[in-house]
Amino acid sequence: MVSVAESIVYSWFDRSCIEYRDLFMRLYIAYNAWYRKTTGKDNDFEAIKVLKTRYVLWDEYIEGTSLIGLRKIMIQIVMMTRNTPMPNTSGYWDGVVKDSDDWRGLIHFWYEVRCKLFHGSRYASAYTEEVKLAYESLYVYMQEITARMKLTFHKKDYHRLHELHILVKSHHELQPAFIQERLHLHNKYITSAEIWNVDMMRRNKR
């Protein structure tokens, strides 16, 4: 017979476990909104086809200069899908992430985990390693994407640069801080990727 104290231990321990299903679905909503805007496609299959041609960020990953931390997760996904290929809905993928450089396979993996959760298969009723690894790998990817988006040239940057240009014209001498800010914004304007194209511009050119 389980004591009250023992029940409390088990109950609160179970509540402390990370719920990867909800986390992954929330993360996928952000990813979905990003890739639909980036690819210009509302259909997921068509969007994924375009995503598989967007290689620059993935080249940096293969070179080891971006998406730091993803490779060790990829290795786990490779081992898992080799042992048990993912059943998939698209027909364009064999369910196996071939190696830790197979980023196109990873894109399919994310989508298939999303489909299994959304359509209420076995992934929706129990914790699985697939969901955990899908969340962890997609989080690394979207963390990089959103970080790059924040570095792009926004409307507020444009308006501030315009204000500084007016100050330059109306004052013979400006405080060094204003001069430095103007230079920074000007360089940001020149080197920034367009916000929906950040995955196709190399880090060292931003």
PDB file of C-alpha atoms in Angstrom:
ATOM      1  CA  MET A   1       0.000   0.000   0.000  1.00  0.00           C
ATOM      2  CA  VAL A   2       1.393   3.370  -1.055  1.00  0.00           C
ATOM      3  CA  SER A   3       1.611   5.925   1.737  1.00  0.00           C
ATOM      4  CA  VAL A   4       0.420   9.518   1.405  1.00  0.00           C
ATOM      5  CA  ALA A   5       4.010  10.776   1.487  1.00  0.00           C
ATOM      6  CA  GLU A   6       5.029   8.307  -1.208  1.00  0.00           C
ATOM      7  CA  SER A   7       2.091   9.363  -3.381  1.00  0.00           C
ATOM      8  CA  ILE A   8       3.137  12.993  -3.040  1.00  0.00           C
ATOM      9  CA  VAL A   9       6.674  12.133  -4.153  1.00  0.00           C
ATOM     10  CA  TYR A  10       5.460  10.246  -7.241  1.00  0.00           C
ATOM     11  CA  SER A  11       2.784  12.791  -8.100  1.00  0.00           C
ATOM     12  CA  TRP A  12       5.013  15.848  -7.975  1.00  0.00           C
ATOM     13  CA  PHE A  13       7.883  14.078  -9.706  1.00  0.00           C
ATOM     14  CA  ASP A  14       5.564  13.183 -12.600  1.00  0.00           C
ATOM     15  CA  ARG A  15       4.387  16.797 -12.802  1.00  0.00           C
ATOM     16  CA  SER A  16       7.986  17.993 -13.009  1.00  0.00           C
ATOM     17  CA  CYS A  17       8.740  15.959 -16.137  1.00  0.00           C
ATOM     18  CA  ILE A  18       9.166  18.074 -19.257  1.00  0.00           C
ATOM     19  CA  GLU A  19       6.141  17.910 -21.554  1.00  0.00           C
ATOM     20  CA  TYR A  20       7.878  17.805 -24.919  1.00  0.00           C
ATOM     21  CA  ARG A  21       4.683  17.324 -26.921  1.00  0.00           C
ATOM     22  CA  ASP A  22       3.275  20.750 -26.036  1.00  0.00           C
ATOM     23  CA  LEU A  23       6.678  22.400 -26.270  1.00  0.00           C
ATOM     24  CA  PHE A  24       7.302  20.967 -29.715  1.00  0.00           C
ATOM     25  CA  MET A  25       3.898  21.983 -31.051  1.00  0.00           C
ATOM     26  CA  ARG A  26       4.348  25.555 -29.795  1.00  0.00           C
ATOM     27  CA  LEU A  27       7.794  25.679 -31.348  1.00  0.00           C
ATOM     28  CA  TYR A  28       6.501  24.246 -34.612  1.00  0.00           C
ATOM     29  CA  ILE A  29       3.882  26.998 -34.820  1.00  0.00           C
ATOM     30  CA  ALA A  30       6.718  29.562 -34.792  1.00  0.00           C
ATOM     31  CA  TYR A  31       8.666  27.511 -37.346  1.00  0.00           C
ATOM     32  CA  ASN A  32       5.588  27.112 -39.548  1.00  0.00           C
ATOM     33  CA  ALA A  33       4.861  30.849 -39.503  1.00  0.00           C
ATOM     34  CA  TRP A  34       8.490  31.552 -40.389  1.00  0.00           C
ATOM     35  CA  TYR A  35       8.812  29.084 -43.259  1.00  0.00           C
ATOM     36  CA  ARG A  36       5.496  29.996 -44.855  1.00  0.00           C
ATOM     37  CA  LYS A  37       6.516  33.650 -44.947  1.00  0.00           C
ATOM     38  CA  THR A  38      10.045  32.791 -46.075  1.00  0.00           C
ATOM     39  CA  THR A  39       9.036  30.391 -48.858  1.00  0.00           C
ATOM     40  CA  GLY A  40       5.843  32.158 -49.901  1.00  0.00           C
ATOM     41  CA  LYS A  41       4.034  28.805 -49.815  1.00  0.00           C
ATOM     42  CA  ASP A  42       0.876  28.058 -47.825  1.00  0.00           C
ATOM     43  CA  ASN A  43       1.006  24.341 -48.600  1.00  0.00           C
ATOM     44  CA  ASP A  44       3.383  22.496 -46.254  1.00  0.00           C
ATOM     45  CA  PHE A  45       4.649  20.032 -48.886  1.00  0.00           C
ATOM     46  CA  GLU A  46       5.464  22.868 -51.281  1.00  0.00           C
ATOM     47  CA  ALA A  47       7.093  24.900 -48.504  1.00  0.00           C
ATOM     48  CA  ILE A  48       9.290  21.941 -47.515  1.00  0.00           C
ATOM     49  CA  LYS A  49      10.439  21.550 -51.127  1.00  0.00           C
ATOM     50  CA  VAL A  50      11.609  25.166 -51.068  1.00  0.00           C
ATOM     51  CA  LEU A  51      13.203  24.815 -47.614  1.00  0.00           C
ATOM     52  CA  LYS A  52      15.321  21.951 -48.966  1.00  0.00           C
ATOM     53  CA  THR A  53      16.895  24.380 -51.459  1.00  0.00           C
ATOM     54  CA  ARG A  54      17.809  26.984 -48.817  1.00  0.00           C
ATOM     55  CA  TYR A  55      21.295  25.764 -48.024  1.00  0.00           C
ATOM     56  CA  VAL A  56      23.443  28.637 -46.707  1.00  0.00           C
ATOM     57  CA  LEU A  57      22.730  28.304 -42.984  1.00  0.00           C
ATOM     58  CA  TRP A  58      23.076  24.548 -43.343  1.00  0.00           C
ATOM     59  CA  ASP A  59      26.453  24.955 -45.052  1.00  0.00           C
ATOM     60  CA  GLU A  60      27.567  26.895 -41.984  1.00  0.00           C
ATOM     61  CA  TYR A  61      26.260  24.076 -39.792  1.00  0.00           C
ATOM     62  CA  ILE A  62      28.297  21.509 -41.743  1.00  0.00           C
ATOM     63  CA  GLU A  63      31.361  23.764 -41.490  1.00  0.00           C
ATOM     64  CA  GLY A  64      30.839  23.973 -37.723  1.00  0.00           C
ATOM     65  CA  THR A  65      30.314  27.744 -37.626  1.00  0.00           C
ATOM     66  CA  SER A  66      26.583  27.840 -36.883  1.00  0.00           C
ATOM     67  CA  LEU A  67      23.807  25.867 -35.157  1.00  0.00           C
ATOM     68  CA  ILE A  68      26.263  24.907 -32.454  1.00  0.00           C
ATOM     69  CA  GLY A  69      24.933  22.018 -30.404  1.00  0.00           C
ATOM     70  CA  LEU A  70      22.774  20.567 -33.166  1.00  0.00           C
ATOM     71  CA  ARG A  71      25.175  17.864 -34.341  1.00  0.00           C
ATOM     72  CA  LYS A  72      25.070  15.823 -31.136  1.00  0.00           C
ATOM     73  CA  ILE A  73      21.264  15.806 -31.352  1.00  0.00           C
ATOM     74  CA  MET A  74      21.426  14.890 -35.038  1.00  0.00           C
ATOM     75  CA  ILE A  75      23.607  11.880 -34.237  1.00  0.00           C
ATOM     76  CA  GLN A  76      20.902  10.591 -31.895  1.00  0.00           C
ATOM     77  CA  ILE A  77      18.231  11.136 -34.557  1.00  0.00           C
ATOM     78  CA  VAL A  78      20.359   9.279 -37.118  1.00  0.00           C
ATOM     79  CA  MET A  79      20.775   6.270 -34.824  1.00  0.00           C
ATOM     80  CA  MET A  80      17.083   6.229 -33.930  1.00  0.00           C
ATOM     81  CA  THR A  81      15.750   6.468 -37.502  1.00  0.00           C
ATOM     82  CA  ARG A  82      18.236   3.905 -38.783  1.00  0.00           C
ATOM     83  CA  ASN A  83      16.956   1.443 -36.207  1.00  0.00           C
ATOM     84  CA  THR A  84      13.304   2.368 -36.751  1.00  0.00           C
ATOM     85  CA  PRO A  85      12.551   4.442 -39.860  1.00  0.00           C
ATOM     86  CA  MET A  86       9.853   7.065 -39.353  1.00  0.00           C
ATOM     87  CA  PRO A  87       6.545   6.187 -41.014  1.00  0.00           C
ATOM     88  CA  ASN A  88       5.797   9.233 -43.141  1.00  0.00           C
ATOM     89  CA  THR A  89       2.900  10.842 -44.924  1.00  0.00           C
ATOM     90  CA  SER A  90       4.669  12.679 -47.727  1.00  0.00           C
ATOM     91  CA  GLY A  91       6.017   9.808 -49.804  1.00  0.00           C
ATOM     92  CA  TYR A  92       9.075  11.965 -50.536  1.00  0.00           C
ATOM     93  CA  TRP A  93      11.192  10.591 -47.687  1.00  0.00           C
ATOM     94  CA  ASP A  94      12.220   7.093 -46.624  1.00  0.00           C
ATOM     95  CA  GLY A  95      11.974   7.879 -42.908  1.00  0.00           C
ATOM     96  CA  VAL A  96      15.725   7.789 -42.241  1.00  0.00           C
ATOM     97  CA  VAL A  97      18.049  10.696 -41.423  1.00  0.00           C
ATOM     98  CA  LYS A  98      21.150   9.322 -43.154  1.00  0.00           C
ATOM     99  CA  ASP A  99      23.922  11.048 -41.207  1.00  0.00           C
ATOM    100  CA  SER A 100      24.567  14.123 -39.083  1.00  0.00           C
ATOM    101  CA  ASP A 101      24.887  16.277 -42.239  1.00  0.00           C
ATOM    102  CA  ASP A 102      21.516  15.162 -43.638  1.00  0.00           C
ATOM    103  CA  TRP A 103      19.679  18.402 -42.929  1.00  0.00           C
ATOM    104  CA  ARG A 104      17.074  17.751 -45.607  1.00  0.00           C
ATOM    105  CA  GLY A 105      16.171  14.546 -43.788  1.00  0.00           C
ATOM    106  CA  LEU A 106      15.938  16.541 -40.561  1.00  0.00           C
ATOM    107  CA  ILE A 107      13.414  18.907 -42.157  1.00  0.00           C
ATOM    108  CA  HIS A 108      11.276  15.900 -43.046  1.00  0.00           C
ATOM    109  CA  PHE A 109      11.740  14.470 -39.542  1.00  0.00           C
ATOM    110  CA  TRP A 110      10.375  17.657 -37.948  1.00  0.00           C
ATOM    111  CA  TYR A 111       7.367  17.629 -40.243  1.00  0.00           C
ATOM    112  CA  GLU A 112       6.558  13.969 -39.660  1.00  0.00           C
ATOM    113  CA  VAL A 113       6.723  14.307 -35.869  1.00  0.00           C
ATOM    114  CA  ARG A 114       4.399  17.294 -36.165  1.00  0.00           C
ATOM    115  CA  CYS A 115       1.968  15.260 -38.285  1.00  0.00           C
ATOM    116  CA  LYS A 116       1.958  12.342 -35.840  1.00  0.00           C
ATOM    117  CA  LEU A 117       1.181  14.670 -32.938  1.00  0.00           C
ATOM    118  CA  PHE A 118      -1.383  16.731 -34.807  1.00  0.00           C
ATOM    119  CA  HIS A 119      -3.291  13.727 -36.138  1.00  0.00           C
ATOM    120  CA  GLY A 120      -3.342  11.889 -32.817  1.00  0.00           C
ATOM    121  CA  SER A 121      -1.163   8.844 -33.474  1.00  0.00           C
ATOM    122  CA  ARG A 122       0.844   6.987 -30.837  1.00  0.00           C
ATOM    123  CA  TYR A 123       3.076  10.062 -30.372  1.00  0.00           C
ATOM    124  CA  ALA A 124       0.153  11.988 -28.935  1.00  0.00           C
ATOM    125  CA  SER A 125      -0.581   9.499 -26.164  1.00  0.00           C
ATOM    126  CA  ALA A 126       2.855   8.749 -24.749  1.00  0.00           C
ATOM    127  CA  TYR A 127       6.274  10.315 -24.308  1.00  0.00           C
ATOM    128  CA  THR A 128       8.640   9.309 -27.093  1.00  0.00           C
ATOM    129  CA  GLU A 129      12.273   9.989 -27.865  1.00  0.00           C
ATOM    130  CA  GLU A 130      11.239  11.217 -31.321  1.00  0.00           C
ATOM    131  CA  VAL A 131       9.310  14.158 -29.891  1.00  0.00           C
ATOM    132  CA  LYS A 132      12.084  15.067 -27.469  1.00  0.00           C
ATOM    133  CA  LEU A 133      14.748  15.052 -30.181  1.00  0.00           C
ATOM    134  CA  ALA A 134      12.486  16.893 -32.620  1.00  0.00           C
ATOM    135  CA  TYR A 135      11.964  19.627 -30.040  1.00  0.00           C
ATOM    136  CA  GLU A 136      15.632  19.896 -29.070  1.00  0.00           C
ATOM    137  CA  SER A 137      16.874  20.058 -32.674  1.00  0.00           C
ATOM    138  CA  LEU A 138      14.196  22.473 -33.904  1.00  0.00           C
ATOM    139  CA  TYR A 139      14.840  24.714 -30.898  1.00  0.00           C
ATOM    140  CA  VAL A 140      18.513  25.070 -31.876  1.00  0.00           C
ATOM    141  CA  TYR A 141      17.467  25.950 -35.424  1.00  0.00           C
ATOM    142  CA  MET A 142      14.799  28.493 -34.496  1.00  0.00           C
ATOM    143  CA  GLN A 143      17.042  30.047 -31.864  1.00  0.00           C
ATOM    144  CA  GLU A 144      19.517  30.858 -34.656  1.00  0.00           C
ATOM    145  CA  ILE A 145      16.800  32.053 -37.036  1.00  0.00           C
ATOM    146  CA  THR A 146      15.230  34.423 -34.501  1.00  0.00           C
ATOM    147  CA  ALA A 147      18.642  35.725 -33.407  1.00  0.00           C
ATOM    148  CA  ARG A 148      19.412  36.610 -37.024  1.00  0.00           C
ATOM    149  CA  MET A 149      16.008  38.187 -37.520  1.00  0.00           C
ATOM    150  CA  LYS A 150      16.651  40.504 -34.579  1.00  0.00           C
ATOM    151  CA  LEU A 151      19.840  41.741 -36.260  1.00  0.00           C
ATOM    152  CA  THR A 152      18.102  42.860 -39.442  1.00  0.00           C
ATOM    153  CA  PHE A 153      17.404  46.483 -40.336  1.00  0.00           C
ATOM    154  CA  HIS A 154      13.942  47.419 -39.039  1.00  0.00           C
ATOM    155  CA  LYS A 155      11.680  50.417 -39.631  1.00  0.00           C
ATOM    156  CA  LYS A 156      12.710  51.934 -36.313  1.00  0.00           C
ATOM    157  CA  ASP A 157      16.350  51.703 -37.462  1.00  0.00           C
ATOM    158  CA  TYR A 158      15.457  53.486 -40.700  1.00  0.00           C
ATOM    159  CA  HIS A 159      13.652  56.287 -38.876  1.00  0.00           C
ATOM    160  CA  ARG A 160      16.533  56.726 -36.438  1.00  0.00           C
ATOM    161  CA  LEU A 161      19.084  56.823 -39.254  1.00  0.00           C
ATOM    162  CA  HIS A 162      16.954  59.435 -41.019  1.00  0.00           C
ATOM    163  CA  GLU A 163      16.900  61.534 -37.821  1.00  0.00           C
ATOM    164  CA  LEU A 164      20.678  61.326 -37.567  1.00  0.00           C
ATOM    165  CA  HIS A 165      21.096  62.370 -41.211  1.00  0.00           C
ATOM    166  CA  ILE A 166      19.008  65.474 -40.475  1.00  0.00           C
ATOM    167  CA  LEU A 167      21.150  66.214 -37.419  1.00  0.00           C
ATOM    168  CA  VAL A 168      24.286  65.959 -39.541  1.00  0.00           C
ATOM    169  CA  LYS A 169      22.908  68.456 -42.046  1.00  0.00           C
ATOM    170  CA  SER A 170      21.741  70.930 -39.409  1.00  0.00           C
ATOM    171  CA  HIS A 171      24.760  70.822 -37.075  1.00  0.00           C
ATOM    172  CA  HIS A 172      28.383  71.350 -37.964  1.00  0.00           C
ATOM    173  CA  GLU A 173      29.483  69.397 -34.938  1.00  0.00           C
ATOM    174  CA  LEU A 174      27.856  66.320 -33.455  1.00  0.00           C
ATOM    175  CA  GLN A 175      28.574  64.502 -30.250  1.00  0.00           C
ATOM    176  CA  PRO A 176      30.803  61.451 -30.835  1.00  0.00           C
ATOM    177  CA  ALA A 177      28.001  59.177 -29.586  1.00  0.00           C
ATOM    178  CA  PHE A 178      25.699  60.361 -32.386  1.00  0.00           C
ATOM    179  CA  ILE A 179      28.426  59.908 -34.978  1.00  0.00           C
ATOM    180  CA  GLN A 180      29.096  56.380 -33.737  1.00  0.00           C
ATOM    181  CA  GLU A 181      25.387  55.528 -33.737  1.00  0.00           C
ATOM    182  CA  ARG A 182      24.991  56.808 -37.292  1.00  0.00           C
ATOM    183  CA  LEU A 183      27.969  54.756 -38.457  1.00  0.00           C
ATOM    184  CA  HIS A 184      26.607  51.652 -36.718  1.00  0.00           C
ATOM    185  CA  LEU A 185      23.170  52.006 -38.304  1.00  0.00           C
ATOM    186  CA  HIS A 186      24.656  52.707 -41.711  1.00  0.00           C
ATOM    187  CA  ASN A 187      26.792  49.564 -41.533  1.00  0.00           C
ATOM    188  CA  LYS A 188      23.803  47.567 -40.299  1.00  0.00           C
ATOM    189  CA  TYR A 189      21.778  48.783 -43.285  1.00  0.00           C
ATOM    190  CA  ILE A 190      24.492  47.724 -45.723  1.00  0.00           C
ATOM    191  CA  THR A 191      25.236  44.307 -44.236  1.00  0.00           C
ATOM    192  CA  SER A 192      21.864  43.099 -42.921  1.00  0.00           C
ATOM    193  CA  ALA A 193      19.932  40.354 -44.611  1.00  0.00           C
ATOM    194  CA  GLU A 194      16.294  40.978 -45.447  1.00  0.00           C
ATOM    195  CA  ILE A 195      14.368  39.689 -42.433  1.00  0.00           C
ATOM    196  CA  TRP A 196      12.771  36.748 -44.286  1.00  0.00           C
ATOM    197  CA  ASN A 197      16.045  35.787 -45.939  1.00  0.00           C
ATOM    198  CA  VAL A 198      18.325  35.444 -42.916  1.00  0.00           C
ATOM    199  CA  ASP A 199      18.919  31.736 -43.508  1.00  0.00           C
ATOM    200  CA  MET A 200      20.418  32.485 -46.926  1.00  0.00           C
ATOM    201  CA  MET A 201      23.044  35.022 -45.862  1.00  0.00           C
ATOM    202  CA  ARG A 202      26.328  33.925 -44.399  1.00  0.00           C
ATOM    203  CA  ARG A 203      27.016  34.991 -40.832  1.00  0.00           C
ATOM    204  CA  ASN A 204      30.323  36.721 -41.606  1.00  0.00           C
ATOM    205  CA  LYS A 205      28.677  38.905 -44.263  1.00  0.00           C
ATOM    206  CA  ARG A 206      25.979  40.343 -42.012  1.00  0.00           C
TER     207      ARG A 206
END
